[in-house]
Amino acid sequence: MSASTKTAAREALEGLDGLVSEPFSRRGFVMTGLISGFTLATTVVHGQTITTDSKGLVAGEVKIPTADGDLPGYRAMPEGAGPFPIILVVEEIFGVHEYIKDICRRFAKLGYCAVAPELYARLGDLSKMTDAQVIVRDVISKAPDATLLSDLDATAKWAASQSKGDAARLGITGFCRGGRAVWLYAAHNPQLKAAVAWYGPLGGTPTAIQPKTAAEVVGDLKAPVLGLYGGADAGIPVASVEKQRDAAKAAGKTVEIVIFPDTPHGFHADYRPSYRKAQAEDGWARMLAWFKRYGVA
């Protein structure tokens, strides 16, 4: 097949909205397409999972240009002219699987353009990894924060230029490790309107490629942050969450912390045993109100 024929075939696959109808390959990226279904790295409770249809939406896998290639990602937005407010959705450690895709569709049903980039595509194929500890050791710990922030910037730029997104109404939310990314991004991007971190780790041991914890950037926040945490989270002590709140107040930053009593880590993850319906719904409502209050909606 000639180069021109390959290019024509490629363009036919993508369509006008940038959707990709089959996994696309690119040099330098280990993970070339998104996970189909749910992650293999944790127990899945199918009976309680939320499923949001794509009726009235433009939804599916996309490619997001970055400095060194194209990230696979998932985008959902309403049909229509737009522009739509943008929500960056940051994954847990398990990749952009069905749970994260469904969150994008939930936002799209409410009028947002929601985009979830596969931020670990360079480092490992999360669609095949079954051990959470191995994922942390071999992928998460090797992901430079500078690349994370750059990829989120690229995603926001792509959403505005190619996905009918409104760059002036930019928000971000993330879960678990993605919640940590929310804190970092809120300290990074002055164009961000509001941020919501779901049980994002605040401490940890800094490294050369991950030089600051979420606690250490609180004085640099450039957007209001809502933090949603579980009082029974075994990995994030309540004392550290309260310390984050107090540090933000002392620095004059707009931060609200909600701690749900007797609630474990991962309480929004409706596909996992940790899911707590009442707290998840309460947190979701608070998140939407936060985005509305600070000009994203």
Short mmCIF file of C-alpha atoms in Angstrom, two decimals, residues 46-193:
data_model
loop_
_atom_site.label_atom_id
_atom_site.label_comp_id
_atom_site.label_asym_id
_atom_site.label_seq_id
_atom_site.Cartn_x
_atom_site.Cartn_y
_atom_site.Cartn_z
CA HIS A 46 -20.87 -5.44 37.69
CA GLY A 47 -24.25 -5.30 39.40
CA GLN A 48 -23.65 -1.83 40.83
CA THR A 49 -21.88 -0.18 37.91
CA ILE A 50 -23.47 2.87 36.33
CA THR A 51 -23.94 2.77 32.57
CA THR A 52 -24.58 5.98 30.67
CA ASP A 53 -25.64 5.72 27.04
CA SER A 54 -24.31 7.93 24.26
CA LYS A 55 -27.68 9.00 22.85
CA GLY A 56 -27.44 12.66 21.87
CA LEU A 57 -23.66 12.61 22.31
CA VAL A 58 -20.52 12.45 20.23
CA ALA A 59 -18.49 9.95 22.21
CA GLY A 60 -15.58 7.62 21.61
CA GLU A 61 -11.83 7.15 21.45
CA VAL A 62 -9.76 10.03 20.14
CA LYS A 63 -6.10 10.91 19.60
CA ILE A 64 -4.62 13.92 21.35
CA PRO A 65 -1.47 15.45 19.85
CA THR A 66 1.41 16.00 22.28
CA ALA A 67 5.03 17.03 21.87
CA ASP A 68 6.19 13.47 21.22
CA GLY A 69 3.19 11.74 19.63
CA ASP A 70 -0.51 11.14 20.03
CA LEU A 71 -2.08 10.07 23.31
CA PRO A 72 -5.11 7.81 23.13
CA GLY A 73 -8.03 9.34 24.97
CA TYR A 74 -11.78 9.27 25.39
CA ARG A 75 -14.00 12.24 24.60
CA ALA A 76 -17.73 12.74 25.12
CA MET A 77 -19.67 15.90 24.32
CA PRO A 78 -23.20 16.85 23.31
CA GLU A 79 -24.26 16.88 19.70
CA GLY A 80 -24.59 20.44 18.50
CA ALA A 81 -22.57 23.53 17.77
CA GLY A 82 -21.08 24.28 21.16
CA PRO A 83 -18.87 25.72 22.49
CA PHE A 84 -19.10 23.51 25.55
CA PRO A 85 -17.33 23.94 28.89
CA ILE A 86 -14.35 21.60 29.14
CA ILE A 87 -13.75 19.06 31.88
CA LEU A 88 -10.44 17.19 32.00
CA VAL A 89 -11.09 13.79 33.59
CA VAL A 90 -8.00 12.25 35.17
CA GLU A 91 -7.90 8.49 35.59
CA GLU A 92 -7.07 6.36 38.61
CA ILE A 93 -3.99 4.13 38.29
CA PHE A 94 -6.00 1.63 36.22
CA GLY A 95 -6.21 3.46 32.91
CA VAL A 96 -9.04 4.97 30.89
CA HIS A 97 -11.38 2.00 31.15
CA GLU A 98 -15.18 1.81 31.13
CA TYR A 99 -15.66 3.61 34.46
CA ILE A 100 -13.67 6.66 33.31
CA LYS A 101 -15.38 6.62 29.92
CA ASP A 102 -18.77 6.56 31.62
CA ILE A 103 -17.84 9.57 33.75
CA CYS A 104 -17.09 11.44 30.52
CA ARG A 105 -20.52 10.51 29.17
CA ARG A 106 -22.18 11.63 32.43
CA PHE A 107 -20.57 15.05 32.02
CA ALA A 108 -21.54 15.20 28.35
CA LYS A 109 -25.18 14.55 29.23
CA LEU A 110 -24.96 17.70 31.36
CA GLY A 111 -23.60 19.82 28.52
CA TYR A 112 -19.84 19.48 28.99
CA CYS A 113 -17.06 18.40 26.67
CA ALA A 114 -15.27 15.84 28.86
CA VAL A 115 -11.93 14.39 27.83
CA ALA A 116 -9.88 11.68 29.57
CA PRO A 117 -6.34 11.28 28.17
CA GLU A 118 -4.49 8.01 28.75
CA LEU A 119 -1.64 9.63 30.64
CA TYR A 120 0.40 6.45 31.10
CA ALA A 121 0.40 5.34 27.46
CA ARG A 122 4.15 5.80 27.11
CA LEU A 123 5.03 3.57 30.04
CA GLY A 124 2.88 0.46 30.05
CA ASP A 125 -0.12 -1.29 28.57
CA LEU A 126 -2.61 -0.96 31.42
CA SER A 127 -5.13 -3.00 29.45
CA LYS A 128 -3.05 -6.11 30.19
CA MET A 129 -1.80 -5.43 33.72
CA THR A 130 -3.49 -7.32 36.53
CA ASP A 131 -1.54 -6.35 39.66
CA ALA A 132 -2.06 -2.89 41.17
CA GLN A 133 1.29 -3.00 42.98
CA VAL A 134 3.08 -3.72 39.72
CA ILE A 135 1.24 -0.85 38.04
CA VAL A 136 2.42 1.53 40.77
CA ARG A 137 6.00 0.21 40.66
CA ASP A 138 6.48 -0.05 36.91
CA VAL A 139 4.23 2.70 35.58
CA ILE A 140 2.95 5.26 38.06
CA SER A 141 6.25 5.83 39.85
CA LYS A 142 8.01 6.32 36.52
CA ALA A 143 5.64 8.98 35.17
CA PRO A 144 7.24 12.46 35.30
CA ASP A 145 4.99 15.18 36.66
CA ALA A 146 6.25 17.58 34.00
CA THR A 147 4.93 15.25 31.29
CA LEU A 148 1.64 14.80 33.16
CA LEU A 149 1.07 18.55 33.28
CA SER A 150 2.15 19.01 29.67
CA ASP A 151 -0.25 16.28 28.52
CA LEU A 152 -3.13 17.87 30.41
CA ASP A 153 -2.29 21.21 28.78
CA ALA A 154 -2.28 19.49 25.38
CA THR A 155 -5.64 17.88 26.14
CA ALA A 156 -7.20 21.21 27.10
CA LYS A 157 -5.79 22.81 23.93
CA TRP A 158 -7.11 19.96 21.78
CA ALA A 159 -10.56 20.13 23.37
CA ALA A 160 -10.78 23.83 22.59
CA SER A 161 -9.43 23.66 19.04
CA GLN A 162 -10.79 20.32 17.82
CA SER A 163 -13.68 19.37 20.09
CA LYS A 164 -15.97 22.40 20.35
CA GLY A 165 -14.67 23.17 23.82
CA ASP A 166 -14.68 26.62 25.44
CA ALA A 167 -11.14 27.37 26.66
CA ALA A 168 -12.51 30.09 28.94
CA ARG A 169 -14.53 27.51 30.89
CA LEU A 170 -11.98 24.88 31.87
CA GLY A 171 -12.36 22.53 34.81
CA ILE A 172 -10.63 19.37 35.98
CA THR A 173 -11.55 16.40 38.14
CA GLY A 174 -9.68 13.23 38.98
CA PHE A 175 -9.87 10.12 41.12
CA CYS A 176 -7.27 8.55 43.44
CA ARG A 177 -3.91 9.18 41.73
CA GLY A 178 -5.89 11.41 39.39
CA GLY A 179 -6.93 13.43 42.43
CA ARG A 180 -3.26 14.12 43.12
CA ALA A 181 -2.93 15.31 39.53
CA VAL A 182 -5.83 17.69 40.11
CA TRP A 183 -3.97 19.43 42.94
CA LEU A 184 -0.82 19.70 40.82
CA TYR A 185 -2.70 21.02 37.79
CA ALA A 186 -4.54 23.61 39.88
CA ALA A 187 -1.12 24.91 40.91
CA HIS A 188 0.10 24.84 37.31
CA ASN A 189 -2.48 26.35 34.96
CA PRO A 190 -3.66 29.94 35.58
CA GLN A 191 -6.41 29.49 32.98
CA LEU A 192 -8.12 26.79 35.04
CA LYS A 193 -11.44 27.92 36.50
#
